[in-house]
Each structure stands twice: as C-alpha cells, then as structure tokens.
Amino acid sequence: SGDVLLDIGANVGMYSIFAAKVCGTTVHAFEPESQNYAVLNQNIMLNEVDKTVSAYCAALSDRVGFDRLYLSEFVAGGSCHSWGAPLDFHNRPRGSPFVQGCFSTTIDAAVASGALPVPTHIKIDVDGLEHAVLAGARGILGNAALRSVLVELNTNLDEHWGIVDLMLDHGFDYSRDQAERAQCHEGPFKGVGNYVFRR
C-alpha cells in the first residue's frame, strides 16, 4: 500500500489486478493491443479497482510518436505483438495477420510531463522489446525511489544481456538462482524468463 507499479505490457491485467486488489498498490497499466485493452478494462471494473488502476492504450518504448502495432494474432489474451516493426520475440522479421495504429512514449517523458508519478516498481513484459522500454527509462532508473524492476529477458538476445549490464550500472542486483528457476528450459520460449532486479 502506498507503492506505485508501472505494468508495461499489462495484457488483460493479471499483475495489475493482483497488485491493486491484494496489496493496495496504485497501478498504471500500459497495454496497446485493442482486444487486450478492452478485457483489461473489464477486469479493472469487475474487480472494482478503478480507483487504484489506470489503464492506458499506449506502448512504452525508447521514443515518442505514432507508429504501428504488429499483432501475432487478433484475439483477447494474445501476446508476442511488436511496436514499430513486424518482429517475433527473438526480434526476427515475421508476418502479421493484423496491424493497428499505436502511440508510444517513454517512461522518462511520461514522468517528466507529470502524467505519471515516479514508480516504486516496474514490470516489463513486451515480448522482445524490453531493451527499448528501458532505453527510454534511464532517468527513472537513476531515481532512488524506484526499488524493483521485473523484466522478461530472452537470454538468446545480446541486447537483453545488455539489460543486465544496464541494471547493474544503475545500482540494481538480481538473484542468479531466481533467474535460473524462472527461465524456460525447453520449447519455443527456451531461454526466456523473468529477472527481478532490486536495490
């Protein structure tokens, strides 16, 4: 209670609803995909957390502007969409059955404008573009009020290993055991898992 969570890649709200309902946390949830955004808002209403959860139909990245969101599928609860280019979660080119318009901003710009408070916690799960989100958050990463960042990392990507260096450079650390336990060890998402950085 009293903390502020940025839920980036909120999907239909699993993290957002839990944080608000169980912990009393104020949440700013970002989900640009239209079907997910609709269900996210339904879940906020059904769980009666609209006073503590605000949902935004926008992407967060390393730049501010309009572009396209390339969907992997057009269905509520879907994932592996990409903003700005048709990429899979390994950042390889792929086809897209549906493309929608989308606006993106950076965490630093949103906080500097007063649209968002400085968060105490950030969760980032954007299926391969986590490094771009963090590139737009270098100012916030240096703010001592930010205590933890959960990031889905794809250890097959060099740019995602760069995230580990970025977080360590900003005074965060992580449990190697936790990261290993969280990682998928087989299947299409082999090498992907949630890393929890704390300070």
C-alpha atoms as an extended CHARMM CRD file, in Angstrom:
* protein
*
       199  EXT
         1         1  SER       CA              0.0000000000        0.0000000000        0.0000000000  PROA      1               0.0000000000
         2         2  GLY       CA              1.3520000000        3.3930000000       -0.9990000000  PROA      2               0.0000000000
         3         3  ASP       CA              3.6090000000        1.9570000000       -3.7130000000  PROA      3               0.0000000000
         4         4  VAL       CA              3.2590000000        2.7250000000       -7.4270000000  PROA      4               0.0000000000
         5         5  LEU       CA              3.5930000000       -0.0140000000      -10.0620000000  PROA      5               0.0000000000
         6         6  LEU       CA              4.0600000000        0.5420000000      -13.7890000000  PROA      6               0.0000000000
         7         7  ASP       CA              2.7340000000       -2.5670000000      -15.5160000000  PROA      7               0.0000000000
         8         8  ILE       CA              4.1790000000       -2.3990000000      -19.0300000000  PROA      8               0.0000000000
         9         9  GLY       CA              2.6910000000       -4.9960000000      -21.3200000000  PROA      9               0.0000000000
        10        10  ALA       CA             -0.2610000000       -5.4560000000      -18.9760000000  PROA      10              0.0000000000
        11        11  ASN       CA             -2.1550000000       -7.8280000000      -21.3100000000  PROA      11              0.0000000000
        12        12  VAL       CA             -5.5130000000       -8.4780000000      -19.5520000000  PROA      12              0.0000000000
        13        13  GLY       CA             -4.2990000000       -7.3430000000      -16.1270000000  PROA      13              0.0000000000
        14        14  MET       CA             -3.0380000000      -10.3050000000      -14.1050000000  PROA      14              0.0000000000
        15        15  TYR       CA             -0.2380000000       -8.3120000000      -12.4240000000  PROA      15              0.0000000000
        16        16  SER       CA             -2.2500000000       -5.0770000000      -12.2370000000  PROA      16              0.0000000000
        17        17  ILE       CA             -5.3250000000       -6.6090000000      -10.6190000000  PROA      17              0.0000000000
        18        18  PHE       CA             -3.2910000000       -8.6360000000       -8.1290000000  PROA      18              0.0000000000
        19        19  ALA       CA             -1.1690000000       -5.6410000000       -7.0840000000  PROA      19              0.0000000000
        20        20  ALA       CA             -4.2200000000       -3.4280000000       -6.5900000000  PROA      20              0.0000000000
        21        21  LYS       CA             -6.6190000000       -5.9530000000       -5.0650000000  PROA      21              0.0000000000
        22        22  VAL       CA             -4.2240000000       -7.8240000000       -2.7670000000  PROA      22              0.0000000000
        23        23  CYS       CA             -1.5850000000       -5.2150000000       -1.9840000000  PROA      23              0.0000000000
        24        24  GLY       CA             -3.4650000000       -1.9230000000       -2.3440000000  PROA      24              0.0000000000
        25        25  THR       CA             -0.8770000000       -0.6700000000       -4.8250000000  PROA      25              0.0000000000
        26        26  THR       CA             -1.5530000000        2.1870000000       -7.2450000000  PROA      26              0.0000000000
        27        27  VAL       CA             -1.0580000000        0.8350000000      -10.7770000000  PROA      27              0.0000000000
        28        28  HSD       CA             -0.5260000000        2.4610000000      -14.1610000000  PROA      28              0.0000000000
        29        29  ALA       CA             -1.0780000000       -0.2940000000      -16.7250000000  PROA      29              0.0000000000
        30        30  PHE       CA              0.0570000000        0.0260000000      -20.3460000000  PROA      30              0.0000000000
        31        31  GLU       CA             -1.4520000000       -2.2890000000      -22.9640000000  PROA      31              0.0000000000
        32        32  PRO       CA             -1.5750000000       -1.0970000000      -26.5830000000  PROA      32              0.0000000000
        33        33  GLU       CA             -3.3150000000       -4.1050000000      -28.1880000000  PROA      33              0.0000000000
        34        34  SER       CA             -7.0180000000       -3.3450000000      -28.6560000000  PROA      34              0.0000000000
        35        35  GLN       CA             -8.5250000000       -6.7020000000      -27.6070000000  PROA      35              0.0000000000
        36        36  ASN       CA             -6.3390000000       -6.9870000000      -24.5140000000  PROA      36              0.0000000000
        37        37  TYR       CA             -7.0210000000       -3.3690000000      -23.5780000000  PROA      37              0.0000000000
        38        38  ALA       CA            -10.7810000000       -3.9590000000      -23.6470000000  PROA      38              0.0000000000
        39        39  VAL       CA            -10.5380000000       -7.0340000000      -21.3980000000  PROA      39              0.0000000000
        40        40  LEU       CA             -8.0480000000       -5.2400000000      -19.1210000000  PROA      40              0.0000000000
        41        41  ASN       CA            -10.6320000000       -2.5180000000      -18.5010000000  PROA      41              0.0000000000
        42        42  GLN       CA            -13.3770000000       -5.0910000000      -17.9510000000  PROA      42              0.0000000000
        43        43  ASN       CA            -11.1960000000       -6.7900000000      -15.3410000000  PROA      43              0.0000000000
        44        44  ILE       CA            -10.4970000000       -3.4790000000      -13.6390000000  PROA      44              0.0000000000
        45        45  MET       CA            -14.2550000000       -2.8070000000      -13.4520000000  PROA      45              0.0000000000
        46        46  LEU       CA            -15.2330000000       -6.3280000000      -12.3400000000  PROA      46              0.0000000000
        47        47  ASN       CA            -12.6130000000       -6.2920000000       -9.5610000000  PROA      47              0.0000000000
        48        48  GLU       CA            -13.6440000000       -2.7620000000       -8.5060000000  PROA      48              0.0000000000
        49        49  VAL       CA            -10.1110000000       -1.3610000000       -8.6390000000  PROA      49              0.0000000000
        50        50  ASP       CA            -10.7560000000        1.5930000000      -10.9490000000  PROA      50              0.0000000000
        51        51  LYS       CA             -9.7660000000        3.9770000000       -8.1410000000  PROA      51              0.0000000000
        52        52  THR       CA             -6.2730000000        2.4670000000       -7.9960000000  PROA      52              0.0000000000
        53        53  VAL       CA             -5.6450000000        1.0940000000      -11.5200000000  PROA      53              0.0000000000
        54        54  SER       CA             -5.4170000000        3.3590000000      -14.5630000000  PROA      54              0.0000000000
        55        55  ALA       CA             -5.1350000000        1.6490000000      -17.9640000000  PROA      55              0.0000000000
        56        56  TYR       CA             -3.5350000000        3.3180000000      -20.9840000000  PROA      56              0.0000000000
        57        57  CYS       CA             -3.9340000000        2.1070000000      -24.5630000000  PROA      57              0.0000000000
        58        58  ALA       CA             -0.3700000000        3.0410000000      -25.4850000000  PROA      58              0.0000000000
        59        59  ALA       CA              3.0410000000        1.4610000000      -25.8680000000  PROA      59              0.0000000000
        60        60  LEU       CA              6.1820000000        2.4010000000      -23.9530000000  PROA      60              0.0000000000
        61        61  SER       CA              9.4860000000        2.3400000000      -25.8050000000  PROA      61              0.0000000000
        62        62  ASP       CA             12.6130000000        4.4030000000      -26.4800000000  PROA      62              0.0000000000
        63        63  ARG       CA             10.8720000000        7.1180000000      -28.4950000000  PROA      63              0.0000000000
        64        64  VAL       CA              7.7370000000        9.2400000000      -28.5930000000  PROA      64              0.0000000000
        65        65  GLY       CA              5.4530000000        9.0730000000      -31.6060000000  PROA      65              0.0000000000
        66        66  PHE       CA              2.8660000000        7.2910000000      -33.6770000000  PROA      66              0.0000000000
        67        67  ASP       CA              3.6090000000        4.0090000000      -35.4360000000  PROA      67              0.0000000000
        68        68  ARG       CA              2.0060000000        0.6170000000      -35.9500000000  PROA      68              0.0000000000
        69        69  LEU       CA              1.4840000000       -2.3300000000      -33.6310000000  PROA      69              0.0000000000
        70        70  TYR       CA              2.0300000000       -5.6310000000      -35.4580000000  PROA      70              0.0000000000
        71        71  LEU       CA             -0.1180000000       -8.3750000000      -33.9620000000  PROA      71              0.0000000000
        72        72  SER       CA              0.7990000000      -12.0520000000      -33.8540000000  PROA      72              0.0000000000
        73        73  GLU       CA             -2.9350000000      -12.8540000000      -33.6440000000  PROA      73              0.0000000000
        74        74  PHE       CA             -6.1470000000      -10.8930000000      -33.2190000000  PROA      74              0.0000000000
        75        75  VAL       CA             -7.5370000000      -12.3710000000      -30.0180000000  PROA      75              0.0000000000
        76        76  ALA       CA             -8.0170000000      -11.2350000000      -26.4200000000  PROA      76              0.0000000000
        77        77  GLY       CA             -5.2050000000      -12.5310000000      -24.2320000000  PROA      77              0.0000000000
        78        78  GLY       CA             -2.8240000000      -12.8060000000      -27.1850000000  PROA      78              0.0000000000
        79        79  SER       CA              0.8330000000      -11.8740000000      -26.9290000000  PROA      79              0.0000000000
        80        80  CYS       CA              4.0490000000      -11.5990000000      -28.9690000000  PROA      80              0.0000000000
        81        81  HSD       CA              2.9490000000       -8.3700000000      -30.6550000000  PROA      81              0.0000000000
        82        82  SER       CA              5.5620000000       -5.7660000000      -31.6320000000  PROA      82              0.0000000000
        83        83  TRP       CA              5.5380000000       -1.9810000000      -31.9060000000  PROA      83              0.0000000000
        84        84  GLY       CA              7.2680000000       -0.2560000000      -34.8200000000  PROA      84              0.0000000000
        85        85  ALA       CA              8.2340000000       -3.3480000000      -36.8490000000  PROA      85              0.0000000000
        86        86  PRO       CA              6.8440000000       -6.8510000000      -37.5150000000  PROA      86              0.0000000000
        87        87  LEU       CA              9.1370000000       -8.8920000000      -35.2340000000  PROA      87              0.0000000000
        88        88  ASP       CA              8.7950000000      -12.0950000000      -33.2210000000  PROA      88              0.0000000000
        89        89  PHE       CA             10.0100000000      -12.4020000000      -29.5930000000  PROA      89              0.0000000000
        90        90  HSD       CA             13.5120000000      -13.1980000000      -30.9060000000  PROA      90              0.0000000000
        91        91  ASN       CA             13.3630000000       -9.8620000000      -32.8130000000  PROA      91              0.0000000000
        92        92  ARG       CA             13.3300000000      -11.6860000000      -36.1590000000  PROA      92              0.0000000000
        93        93  PRO       CA             11.0840000000      -10.4650000000      -39.0100000000  PROA      93              0.0000000000
        94        94  ARG       CA              7.7210000000      -12.1940000000      -39.2080000000  PROA      94              0.0000000000
        95        95  GLY       CA              4.3450000000      -11.7770000000      -40.8400000000  PROA      95              0.0000000000
        96        96  SER       CA              1.4230000000      -10.1320000000      -39.0600000000  PROA      96              0.0000000000
        97        97  PRO       CA             -2.2560000000      -11.0430000000      -39.5810000000  PROA      97              0.0000000000
        98        98  PHE       CA             -3.4190000000       -7.6260000000      -38.3650000000  PROA      98              0.0000000000
        99        99  VAL       CA             -1.8150000000       -4.2200000000      -37.8710000000  PROA      99              0.0000000000
       100       100  GLN       CA             -3.2800000000       -1.4080000000      -35.7650000000  PROA      100             0.0000000000
       101       101  GLY       CA             -2.2570000000        2.1840000000      -35.1990000000  PROA      101             0.0000000000
       102       102  CYS       CA             -0.4830000000        2.8830000000      -31.9170000000  PROA      102             0.0000000000
       103       103  PHE       CA              1.1050000000        5.7080000000      -29.9410000000  PROA      103             0.0000000000
       104       104  SER       CA              4.2330000000        5.2420000000      -27.8520000000  PROA      104             0.0000000000
       105       105  THR       CA              6.0580000000        7.3470000000      -25.3000000000  PROA      105             0.0000000000
       106       106  THR       CA              8.9690000000        6.7920000000      -22.9380000000  PROA      106             0.0000000000
       107       107  ILE       CA              8.8250000000        6.2740000000      -19.1920000000  PROA      107             0.0000000000
       108       108  ASP       CA             11.1100000000        9.2620000000      -18.6740000000  PROA      108             0.0000000000
       109       109  ALA       CA              8.9170000000       11.5340000000      -20.8370000000  PROA      109             0.0000000000
       110       110  ALA       CA              5.7010000000       10.3990000000      -19.1410000000  PROA      110             0.0000000000
       111       111  VAL       CA              7.1090000000       11.0540000000      -15.6750000000  PROA      111             0.0000000000
       112       112  ALA       CA              8.7240000000       14.3630000000      -16.6690000000  PROA      112             0.0000000000
       113       113  SER       CA              5.4050000000       15.6040000000      -18.0740000000  PROA      113             0.0000000000
       114       114  GLY       CA              3.6080000000       14.8250000000      -14.8120000000  PROA      114             0.0000000000
       115       115  ALA       CA              1.3750000000       12.2240000000      -16.4700000000  PROA      115             0.0000000000
       116       116  LEU       CA              2.8860000000        9.5060000000      -14.2600000000  PROA      116             0.0000000000
       117       117  PRO       CA              4.3750000000        9.5910000000      -10.7590000000  PROA      117             0.0000000000
       118       118  VAL       CA              7.8440000000        8.1940000000      -10.1450000000  PROA      118             0.0000000000
       119       119  PRO       CA              7.2110000000        4.4540000000       -9.7770000000  PROA      119             0.0000000000
       120       120  THR       CA              8.4790000000        2.3310000000       -6.9110000000  PROA      120             0.0000000000
       121       121  HSD       CA              8.1540000000       -0.8480000000       -9.0130000000  PROA      121             0.0000000000
       122       122  ILE       CA              8.1430000000       -1.5960000000      -12.7510000000  PROA      122             0.0000000000
       123       123  LYS       CA              7.1280000000       -4.7990000000      -14.5440000000  PROA      123             0.0000000000
       124       124  ILE       CA              8.0880000000       -5.0990000000      -18.2360000000  PROA      124             0.0000000000
       125       125  ASP       CA              6.8920000000       -7.9100000000      -20.4870000000  PROA      125             0.0000000000
       126       126  VAL       CA              6.7570000000       -6.7640000000      -24.1180000000  PROA      126             0.0000000000
       127       127  ASP       CA              7.9470000000       -9.9020000000      -25.9180000000  PROA      127             0.0000000000
       128       128  GLY       CA             11.4250000000       -8.9590000000      -27.1100000000  PROA      128             0.0000000000
       129       129  LEU       CA             11.4340000000       -5.1520000000      -26.9590000000  PROA      129             0.0000000000
       130       130  GLU       CA             12.2000000000       -4.8100000000      -23.2340000000  PROA      130             0.0000000000
       131       131  HSD       CA             15.5720000000       -3.2250000000      -24.0340000000  PROA      131             0.0000000000
       132       132  ALA       CA             13.7890000000       -0.3910000000      -25.9060000000  PROA      132             0.0000000000
       133       133  VAL       CA             11.4920000000        0.2870000000      -22.9280000000  PROA      133             0.0000000000
       134       134  LEU       CA             14.4840000000        0.5300000000      -20.5860000000  PROA      134             0.0000000000
       135       135  ALA       CA             16.4070000000        2.7410000000      -23.0280000000  PROA      135             0.0000000000
       136       136  GLY       CA             13.5690000000        5.2260000000      -22.5430000000  PROA      136             0.0000000000
       137       137  ALA       CA             13.7930000000        4.9630000000      -18.7480000000  PROA      137             0.0000000000
       138       138  ARG       CA             17.4250000000        5.8180000000      -17.9620000000  PROA      138             0.0000000000
       139       139  GLY       CA             16.4190000000        8.8420000000      -15.8890000000  PROA      139             0.0000000000
       140       140  ILE       CA             13.9510000000        6.8720000000      -13.7730000000  PROA      140             0.0000000000
       141       141  LEU       CA             16.4370000000        4.0220000000      -13.3190000000  PROA      141             0.0000000000
       142       142  GLY       CA             18.6860000000        6.5170000000      -11.5450000000  PROA      142             0.0000000000
       143       143  ASN       CA             15.9220000000        7.6220000000       -9.1660000000  PROA      143             0.0000000000
       144       144  ALA       CA             16.3360000000        6.0570000000       -5.7100000000  PROA      144             0.0000000000
       145       145  ALA       CA             12.5390000000        5.8640000000       -5.3020000000  PROA      145             0.0000000000
       146       146  LEU       CA             12.4930000000        3.0050000000       -7.8270000000  PROA      146             0.0000000000
       147       147  ARG       CA             13.1260000000       -0.1390000000       -5.7880000000  PROA      147             0.0000000000
       148       148  SER       CA             12.4560000000       -3.0560000000       -8.1350000000  PROA      148             0.0000000000
       149       149  VAL       CA             12.1380000000       -3.8890000000      -11.8200000000  PROA      149             0.0000000000
       150       150  LEU       CA             10.8120000000       -7.2110000000      -13.1200000000  PROA      150             0.0000000000
       151       151  VAL       CA             11.8740000000       -7.7430000000      -16.7470000000  PROA      151             0.0000000000
       152       152  GLU       CA             11.1490000000      -10.6590000000      -19.0370000000  PROA      152             0.0000000000
       153       153  LEU       CA             14.5440000000      -11.4020000000      -20.6040000000  PROA      153             0.0000000000
       154       154  ASN       CA             15.3010000000      -13.5030000000      -23.6510000000  PROA      154             0.0000000000
       155       155  THR       CA             18.7990000000      -14.7900000000      -22.9320000000  PROA      155             0.0000000000
       156       156  ASN       CA             19.1950000000      -15.6410000000      -26.6330000000  PROA      156             0.0000000000
       157       157  LEU       CA             19.4120000000      -11.9100000000      -27.4410000000  PROA      157             0.0000000000
       158       158  ASP       CA             22.5890000000       -9.8500000000      -26.9780000000  PROA      158             0.0000000000
       159       159  GLU       CA             20.5050000000       -6.7220000000      -26.3870000000  PROA      159             0.0000000000
       160       160  HSD       CA             18.7960000000       -8.4540000000      -23.4730000000  PROA      160             0.0000000000
       161       161  TRP       CA             22.1280000000       -9.3060000000      -21.8350000000  PROA      161             0.0000000000
       162       162  GLY       CA             22.7480000000       -5.5640000000      -22.1800000000  PROA      162             0.0000000000
       163       163  ILE       CA             19.7330000000       -5.0530000000      -19.9010000000  PROA      163             0.0000000000
       164       164  VAL       CA             21.5620000000       -6.9130000000      -17.1190000000  PROA      164             0.0000000000
       165       165  ASP       CA             24.5640000000       -4.5840000000      -17.5140000000  PROA      165             0.0000000000
       166       166  LEU       CA             22.2780000000       -1.5310000000      -17.5970000000  PROA      166             0.0000000000
       167       167  MET       CA             20.5370000000       -2.5340000000      -14.3770000000  PROA      167             0.0000000000
       168       168  LEU       CA             23.7870000000       -3.3210000000      -12.5650000000  PROA      168             0.0000000000
       169       169  ASP       CA             25.1940000000        0.0530000000      -13.6770000000  PROA      169             0.0000000000
       170       170  HSD       CA             22.1870000000        1.7570000000      -12.0470000000  PROA      170             0.0000000000
       171       171  GLY       CA             22.7100000000        0.0980000000       -8.6770000000  PROA      171             0.0000000000
       172       172  PHE       CA             20.3590000000       -2.8680000000       -9.0240000000  PROA      172             0.0000000000
       173       173  ASP       CA             21.2200000000       -6.5150000000       -8.4320000000  PROA      173             0.0000000000
       174       174  TYR       CA             19.4240000000       -9.8080000000       -9.0050000000  PROA      174             0.0000000000
       175       175  SER       CA             19.4230000000      -13.3890000000       -7.7980000000  PROA      175             0.0000000000
       176       176  ARG       CA             21.0600000000      -15.7230000000      -10.3000000000  PROA      176             0.0000000000
       177       177  ASP       CA             19.1360000000      -18.6070000000       -8.6970000000  PROA      177             0.0000000000
       178       178  GLN       CA             15.8020000000      -16.8340000000       -9.1490000000  PROA      178             0.0000000000
       179       179  ALA       CA             16.5880000000      -16.0550000000      -12.7860000000  PROA      179             0.0000000000
       180       180  GLU       CA             17.5800000000      -19.6500000000      -13.4870000000  PROA      180             0.0000000000
       181       181  ARG       CA             14.4150000000      -21.0320000000      -11.8680000000  PROA      181             0.0000000000
       182       182  ALA       CA             12.2090000000      -18.6220000000      -13.8010000000  PROA      182             0.0000000000
       183       183  GLN       CA             13.7200000000      -19.4690000000      -17.1770000000  PROA      183             0.0000000000
       184       184  CYS       CA             12.0600000000      -21.7980000000      -19.7010000000  PROA      184             0.0000000000
       185       185  HSD       CA             14.3950000000      -24.7080000000      -20.4450000000  PROA      185             0.0000000000
       186       186  GLU       CA             12.5690000000      -26.2120000000      -23.4160000000  PROA      186             0.0000000000
       187       187  GLY       CA             10.0220000000      -25.3560000000      -26.0970000000  PROA      187             0.0000000000
       188       188  PRO       CA              9.7130000000      -22.2230000000      -28.2530000000  PROA      188             0.0000000000
       189       189  PHE       CA             10.3940000000      -19.9050000000      -25.2850000000  PROA      189             0.0000000000
       190       190  LYS       CA             13.6030000000      -21.6720000000      -24.2190000000  PROA      190             0.0000000000
       191       191  GLY       CA             15.9150000000      -19.1440000000      -22.5720000000  PROA      191             0.0000000000
       192       192  VAL       CA             13.1110000000      -16.6990000000      -21.7070000000  PROA      192             0.0000000000
       193       193  GLY       CA             12.2870000000      -15.8340000000      -18.1050000000  PROA      193             0.0000000000
       194       194  ASN       CA             11.5150000000      -13.0750000000      -15.6060000000  PROA      194             0.0000000000
       195       195  TYR       CA             14.5210000000      -11.4290000000      -13.9320000000  PROA      195             0.0000000000
       196       196  VAL       CA             13.7690000000       -9.4500000000      -10.7640000000  PROA      196             0.0000000000
       197       197  PHE       CA             16.1820000000       -6.5700000000      -10.1570000000  PROA      197             0.0000000000
       198       198  ARG       CA             16.2150000000       -4.9020000000       -6.7340000000  PROA      198             0.0000000000
       199       199  ARG       CA             18.1270000000       -2.2910000000       -4.7750000000  PROA      199             0.0000000000
